PDB file of C-alpha atoms in Angstrom:
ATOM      1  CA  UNK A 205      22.252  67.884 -35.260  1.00  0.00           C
ATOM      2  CA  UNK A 206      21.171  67.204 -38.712  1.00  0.00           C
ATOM      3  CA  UNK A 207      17.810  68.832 -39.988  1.00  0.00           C
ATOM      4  CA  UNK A 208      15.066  66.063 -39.558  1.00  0.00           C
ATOM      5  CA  UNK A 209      13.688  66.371 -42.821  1.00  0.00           C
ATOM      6  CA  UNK A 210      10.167  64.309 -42.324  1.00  0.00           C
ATOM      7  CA  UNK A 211       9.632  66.519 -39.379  1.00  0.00           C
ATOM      8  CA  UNK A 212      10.163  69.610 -40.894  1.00  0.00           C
ATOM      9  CA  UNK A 213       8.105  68.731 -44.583  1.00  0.00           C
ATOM     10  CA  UNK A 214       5.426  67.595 -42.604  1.00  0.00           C
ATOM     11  CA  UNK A 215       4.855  70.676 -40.798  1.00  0.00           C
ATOM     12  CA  UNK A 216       5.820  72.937 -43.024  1.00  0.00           C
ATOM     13  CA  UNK A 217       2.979  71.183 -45.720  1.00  0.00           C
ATOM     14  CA  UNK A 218       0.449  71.623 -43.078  1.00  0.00           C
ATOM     15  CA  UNK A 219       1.993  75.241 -42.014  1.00  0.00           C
ATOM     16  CA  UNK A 220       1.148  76.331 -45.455  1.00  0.00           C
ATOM     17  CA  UNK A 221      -2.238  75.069 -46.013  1.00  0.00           C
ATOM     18  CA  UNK A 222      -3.382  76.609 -42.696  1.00  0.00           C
ATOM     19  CA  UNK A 223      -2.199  79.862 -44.463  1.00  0.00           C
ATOM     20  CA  UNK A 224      -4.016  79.303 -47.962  1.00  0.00           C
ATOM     21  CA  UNK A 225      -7.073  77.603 -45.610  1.00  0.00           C
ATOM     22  CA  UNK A 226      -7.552  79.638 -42.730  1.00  0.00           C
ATOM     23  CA  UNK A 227      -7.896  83.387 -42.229  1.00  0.00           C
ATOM     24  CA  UNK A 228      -6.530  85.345 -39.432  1.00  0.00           C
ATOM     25  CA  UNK A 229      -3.479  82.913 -39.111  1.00  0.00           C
ATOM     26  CA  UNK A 230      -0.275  85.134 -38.072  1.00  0.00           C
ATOM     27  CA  UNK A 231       2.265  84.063 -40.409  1.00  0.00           C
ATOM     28  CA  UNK A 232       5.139  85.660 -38.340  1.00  0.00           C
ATOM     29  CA  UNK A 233       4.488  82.855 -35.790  1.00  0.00           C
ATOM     30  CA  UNK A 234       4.074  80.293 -38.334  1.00  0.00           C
ATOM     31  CA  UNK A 235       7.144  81.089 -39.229  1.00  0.00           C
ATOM     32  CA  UNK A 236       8.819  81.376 -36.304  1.00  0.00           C
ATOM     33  CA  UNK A 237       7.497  77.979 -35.711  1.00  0.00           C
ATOM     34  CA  UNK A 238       9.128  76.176 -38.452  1.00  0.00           C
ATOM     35  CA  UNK A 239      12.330  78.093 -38.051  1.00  0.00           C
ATOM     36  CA  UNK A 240      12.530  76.325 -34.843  1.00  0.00           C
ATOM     37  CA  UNK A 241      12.260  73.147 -36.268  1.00  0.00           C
ATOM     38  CA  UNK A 242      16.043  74.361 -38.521  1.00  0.00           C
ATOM     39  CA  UNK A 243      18.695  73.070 -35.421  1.00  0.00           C
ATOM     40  CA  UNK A 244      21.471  75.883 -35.957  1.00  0.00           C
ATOM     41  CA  UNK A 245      24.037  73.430 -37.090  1.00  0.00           C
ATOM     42  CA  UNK A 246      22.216  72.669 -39.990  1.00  0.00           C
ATOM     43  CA  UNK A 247      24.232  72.472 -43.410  1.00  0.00           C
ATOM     44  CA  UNK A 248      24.332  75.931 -44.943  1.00  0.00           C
ATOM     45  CA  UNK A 249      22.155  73.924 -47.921  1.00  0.00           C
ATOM     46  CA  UNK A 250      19.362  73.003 -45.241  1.00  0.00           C
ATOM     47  CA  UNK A 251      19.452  76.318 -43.649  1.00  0.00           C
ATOM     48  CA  UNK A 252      19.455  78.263 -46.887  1.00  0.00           C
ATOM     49  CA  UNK A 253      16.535  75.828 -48.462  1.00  0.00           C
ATOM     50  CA  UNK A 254      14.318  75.863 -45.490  1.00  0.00           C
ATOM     51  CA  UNK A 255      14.854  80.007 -45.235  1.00  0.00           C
ATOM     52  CA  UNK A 256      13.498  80.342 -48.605  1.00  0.00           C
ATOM     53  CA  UNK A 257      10.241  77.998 -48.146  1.00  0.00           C
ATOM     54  CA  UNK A 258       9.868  79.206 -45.006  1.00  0.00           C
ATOM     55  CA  UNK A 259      10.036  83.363 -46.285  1.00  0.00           C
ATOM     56  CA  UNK A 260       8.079  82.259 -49.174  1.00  0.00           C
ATOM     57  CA  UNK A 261       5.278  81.881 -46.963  1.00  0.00           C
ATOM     58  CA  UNK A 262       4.722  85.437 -46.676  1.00  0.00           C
ATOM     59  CA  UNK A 263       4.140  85.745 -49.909  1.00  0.00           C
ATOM     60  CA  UNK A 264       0.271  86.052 -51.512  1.00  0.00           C
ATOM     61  CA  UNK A 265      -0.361  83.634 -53.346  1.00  0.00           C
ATOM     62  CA  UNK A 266      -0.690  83.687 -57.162  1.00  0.00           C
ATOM     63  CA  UNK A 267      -4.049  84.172 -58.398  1.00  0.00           C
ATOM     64  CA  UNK A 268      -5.412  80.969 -59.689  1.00  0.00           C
ATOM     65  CA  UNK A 269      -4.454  80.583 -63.617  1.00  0.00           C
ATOM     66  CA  UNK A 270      -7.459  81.234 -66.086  1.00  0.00           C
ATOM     67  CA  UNK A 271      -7.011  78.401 -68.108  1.00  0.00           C
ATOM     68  CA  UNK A 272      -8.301  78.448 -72.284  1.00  0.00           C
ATOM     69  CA  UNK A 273     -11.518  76.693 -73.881  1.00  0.00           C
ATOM     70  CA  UNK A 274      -8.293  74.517 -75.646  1.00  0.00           C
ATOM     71  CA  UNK A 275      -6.838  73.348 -71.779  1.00  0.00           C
ATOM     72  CA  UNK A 276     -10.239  72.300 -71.013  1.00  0.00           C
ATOM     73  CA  UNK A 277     -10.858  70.281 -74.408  1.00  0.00           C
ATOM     74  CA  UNK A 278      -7.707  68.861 -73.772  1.00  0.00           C
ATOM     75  CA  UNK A 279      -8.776  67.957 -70.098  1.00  0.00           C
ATOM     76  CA  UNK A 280     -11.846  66.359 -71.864  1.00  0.00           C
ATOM     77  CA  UNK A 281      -9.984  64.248 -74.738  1.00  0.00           C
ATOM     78  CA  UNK A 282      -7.683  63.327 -71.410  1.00  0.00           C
ATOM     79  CA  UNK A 283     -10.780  61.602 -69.412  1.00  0.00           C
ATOM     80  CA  UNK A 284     -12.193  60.357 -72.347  1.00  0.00           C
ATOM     81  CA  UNK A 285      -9.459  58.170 -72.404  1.00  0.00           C
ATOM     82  CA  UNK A 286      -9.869  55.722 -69.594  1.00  0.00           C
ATOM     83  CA  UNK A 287     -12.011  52.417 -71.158  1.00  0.00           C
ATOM     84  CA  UNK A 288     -12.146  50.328 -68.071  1.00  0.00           C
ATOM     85  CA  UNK A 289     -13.285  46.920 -68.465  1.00  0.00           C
ATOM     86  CA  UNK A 290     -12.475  47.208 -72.392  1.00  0.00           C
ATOM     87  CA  UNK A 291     -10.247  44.841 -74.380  1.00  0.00           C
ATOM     88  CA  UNK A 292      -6.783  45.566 -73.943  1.00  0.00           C
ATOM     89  CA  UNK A 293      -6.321  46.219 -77.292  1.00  0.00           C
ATOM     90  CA  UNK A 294      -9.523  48.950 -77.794  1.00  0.00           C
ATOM     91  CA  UNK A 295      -7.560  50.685 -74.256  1.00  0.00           C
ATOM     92  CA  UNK A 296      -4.202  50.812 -76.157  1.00  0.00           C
ATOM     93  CA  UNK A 297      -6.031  52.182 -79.335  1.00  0.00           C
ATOM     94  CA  UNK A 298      -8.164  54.590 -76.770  1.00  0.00           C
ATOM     95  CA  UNK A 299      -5.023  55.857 -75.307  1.00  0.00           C
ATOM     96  CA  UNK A 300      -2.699  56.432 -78.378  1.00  0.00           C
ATOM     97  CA  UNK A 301      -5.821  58.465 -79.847  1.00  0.00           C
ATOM     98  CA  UNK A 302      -6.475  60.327 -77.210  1.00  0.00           C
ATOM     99  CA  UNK A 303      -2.634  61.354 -77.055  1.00  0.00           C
ATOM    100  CA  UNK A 304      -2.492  62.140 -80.814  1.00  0.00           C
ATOM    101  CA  UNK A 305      -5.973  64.612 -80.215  1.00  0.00           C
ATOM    102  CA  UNK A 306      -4.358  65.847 -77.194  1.00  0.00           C
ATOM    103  CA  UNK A 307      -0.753  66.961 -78.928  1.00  0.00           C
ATOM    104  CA  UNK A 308      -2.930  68.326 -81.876  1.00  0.00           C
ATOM    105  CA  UNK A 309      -4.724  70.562 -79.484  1.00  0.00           C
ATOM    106  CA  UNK A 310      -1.285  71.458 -77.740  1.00  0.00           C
ATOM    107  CA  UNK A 311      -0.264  73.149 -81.291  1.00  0.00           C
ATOM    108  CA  UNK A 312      -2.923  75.196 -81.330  1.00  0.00           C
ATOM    109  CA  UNK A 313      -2.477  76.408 -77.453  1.00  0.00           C
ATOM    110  CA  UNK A 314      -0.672  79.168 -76.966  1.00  0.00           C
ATOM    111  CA  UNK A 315       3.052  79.095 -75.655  1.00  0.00           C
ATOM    112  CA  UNK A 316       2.383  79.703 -72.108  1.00  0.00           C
ATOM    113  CA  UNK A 317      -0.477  76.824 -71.943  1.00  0.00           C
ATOM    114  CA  UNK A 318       1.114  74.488 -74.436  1.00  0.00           C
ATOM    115  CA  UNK A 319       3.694  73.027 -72.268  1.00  0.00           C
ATOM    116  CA  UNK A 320       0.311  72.127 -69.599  1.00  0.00           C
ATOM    117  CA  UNK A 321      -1.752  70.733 -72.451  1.00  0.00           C
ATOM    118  CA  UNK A 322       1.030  68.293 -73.562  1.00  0.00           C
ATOM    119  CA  UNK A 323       1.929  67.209 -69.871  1.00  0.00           C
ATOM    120  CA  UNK A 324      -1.741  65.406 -69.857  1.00  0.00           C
ATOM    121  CA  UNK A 325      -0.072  62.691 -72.416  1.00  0.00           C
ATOM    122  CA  UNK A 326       2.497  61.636 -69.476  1.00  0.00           C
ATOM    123  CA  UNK A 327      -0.312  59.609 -67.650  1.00  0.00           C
ATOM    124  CA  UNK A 328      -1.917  58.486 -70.437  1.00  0.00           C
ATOM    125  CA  UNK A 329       1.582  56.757 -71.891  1.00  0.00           C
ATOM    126  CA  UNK A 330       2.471  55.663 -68.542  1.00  0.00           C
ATOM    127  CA  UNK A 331      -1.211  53.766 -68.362  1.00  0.00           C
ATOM    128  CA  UNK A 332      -0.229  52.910 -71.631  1.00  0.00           C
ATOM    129  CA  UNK A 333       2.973  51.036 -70.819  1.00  0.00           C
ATOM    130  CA  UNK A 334       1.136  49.341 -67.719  1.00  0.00           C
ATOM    131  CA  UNK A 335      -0.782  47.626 -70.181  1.00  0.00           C
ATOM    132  CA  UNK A 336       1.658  46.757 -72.464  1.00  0.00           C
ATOM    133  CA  UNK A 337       3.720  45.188 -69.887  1.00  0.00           C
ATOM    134  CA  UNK A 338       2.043  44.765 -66.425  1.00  0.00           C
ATOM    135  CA  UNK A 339       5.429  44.678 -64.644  1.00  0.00           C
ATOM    136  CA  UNK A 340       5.940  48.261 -65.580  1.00  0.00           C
ATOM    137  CA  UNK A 341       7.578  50.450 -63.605  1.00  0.00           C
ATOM    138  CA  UNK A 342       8.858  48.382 -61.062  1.00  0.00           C
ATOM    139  CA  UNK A 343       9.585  44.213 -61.664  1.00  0.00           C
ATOM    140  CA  UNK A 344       9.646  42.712 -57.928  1.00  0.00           C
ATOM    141  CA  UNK A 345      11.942  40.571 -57.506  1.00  0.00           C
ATOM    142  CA  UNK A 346      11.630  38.015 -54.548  1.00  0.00           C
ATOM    143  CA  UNK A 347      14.291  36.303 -52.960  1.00  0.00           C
ATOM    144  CA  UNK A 348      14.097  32.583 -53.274  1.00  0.00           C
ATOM    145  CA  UNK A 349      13.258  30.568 -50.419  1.00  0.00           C
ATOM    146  CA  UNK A 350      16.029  29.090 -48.549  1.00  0.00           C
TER     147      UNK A 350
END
């Protein structure tokens, strides 16, 4: 029986925040619990995937990342961004300016946090290309009507 993939990312997604969320929780169990949900004929790629996400578990987590004044400029620049309601036009402008100030700041970042920094462009050019053309990402095509 193959691994039932929904099934088990659901509940391993909820298995893990109740282990971030919740103190107490015995994590053997929760384990156990997902490795129930692995049917022993699984592929050897299932069972080898789902043994790693399900051991990482055990694991404390990282300590959240102290971000620099530069990340949160960035972050700022990034929101600054959005002109609802404005002329198309002014948004473009808005967005290509804020994605110029935003790589600027990224070469001044160090290595570690310059890679983050830069990454806040990606939403910004994809809300970029929306407006450019509305179709953008995906052009629905509809059969005609017979």
């Amino acid at each position: 029986m193959p691994l039932d993939l929904a099934t088990f990312n659901n509940a391993f997604l909820r298995a893990r925040e109740r282990i971030q969320n919740e103190d107490g929780v015995d994590i053997a169990e929760v384990q156990a619990g997902l490795r129930a949900l692995v049917p022993d004929d699984a592929s050897e790629h299932d069972q080898e995937w789902t043994k790693v996400l399900i051991d990482r578990l055990a694991e404390p987590p990282e300590p959240p990342r102290d971000w620099s004044d530069l990340y949160y400029e960035a972050g700022e620049v990034h929101a600054g961004a959005y002109r609802t309601g404005a002329p198309v036009e002014e948004q473009l402008a808005a967005l290509a300016e804020a994605r110029r100030r935003i790589w600027e700041i990224a070469d001044r970042a160090a290595p570690d946090e310059e890679p983050h920094i830069r990454a806040m462009t990606r939403s910004l050019e994809h809300l970029e290309r929306e407006l450019r053309d509305p179709s953008w990402p995906v052009q629905e095509t509809r059969p005609e009507a017979q």
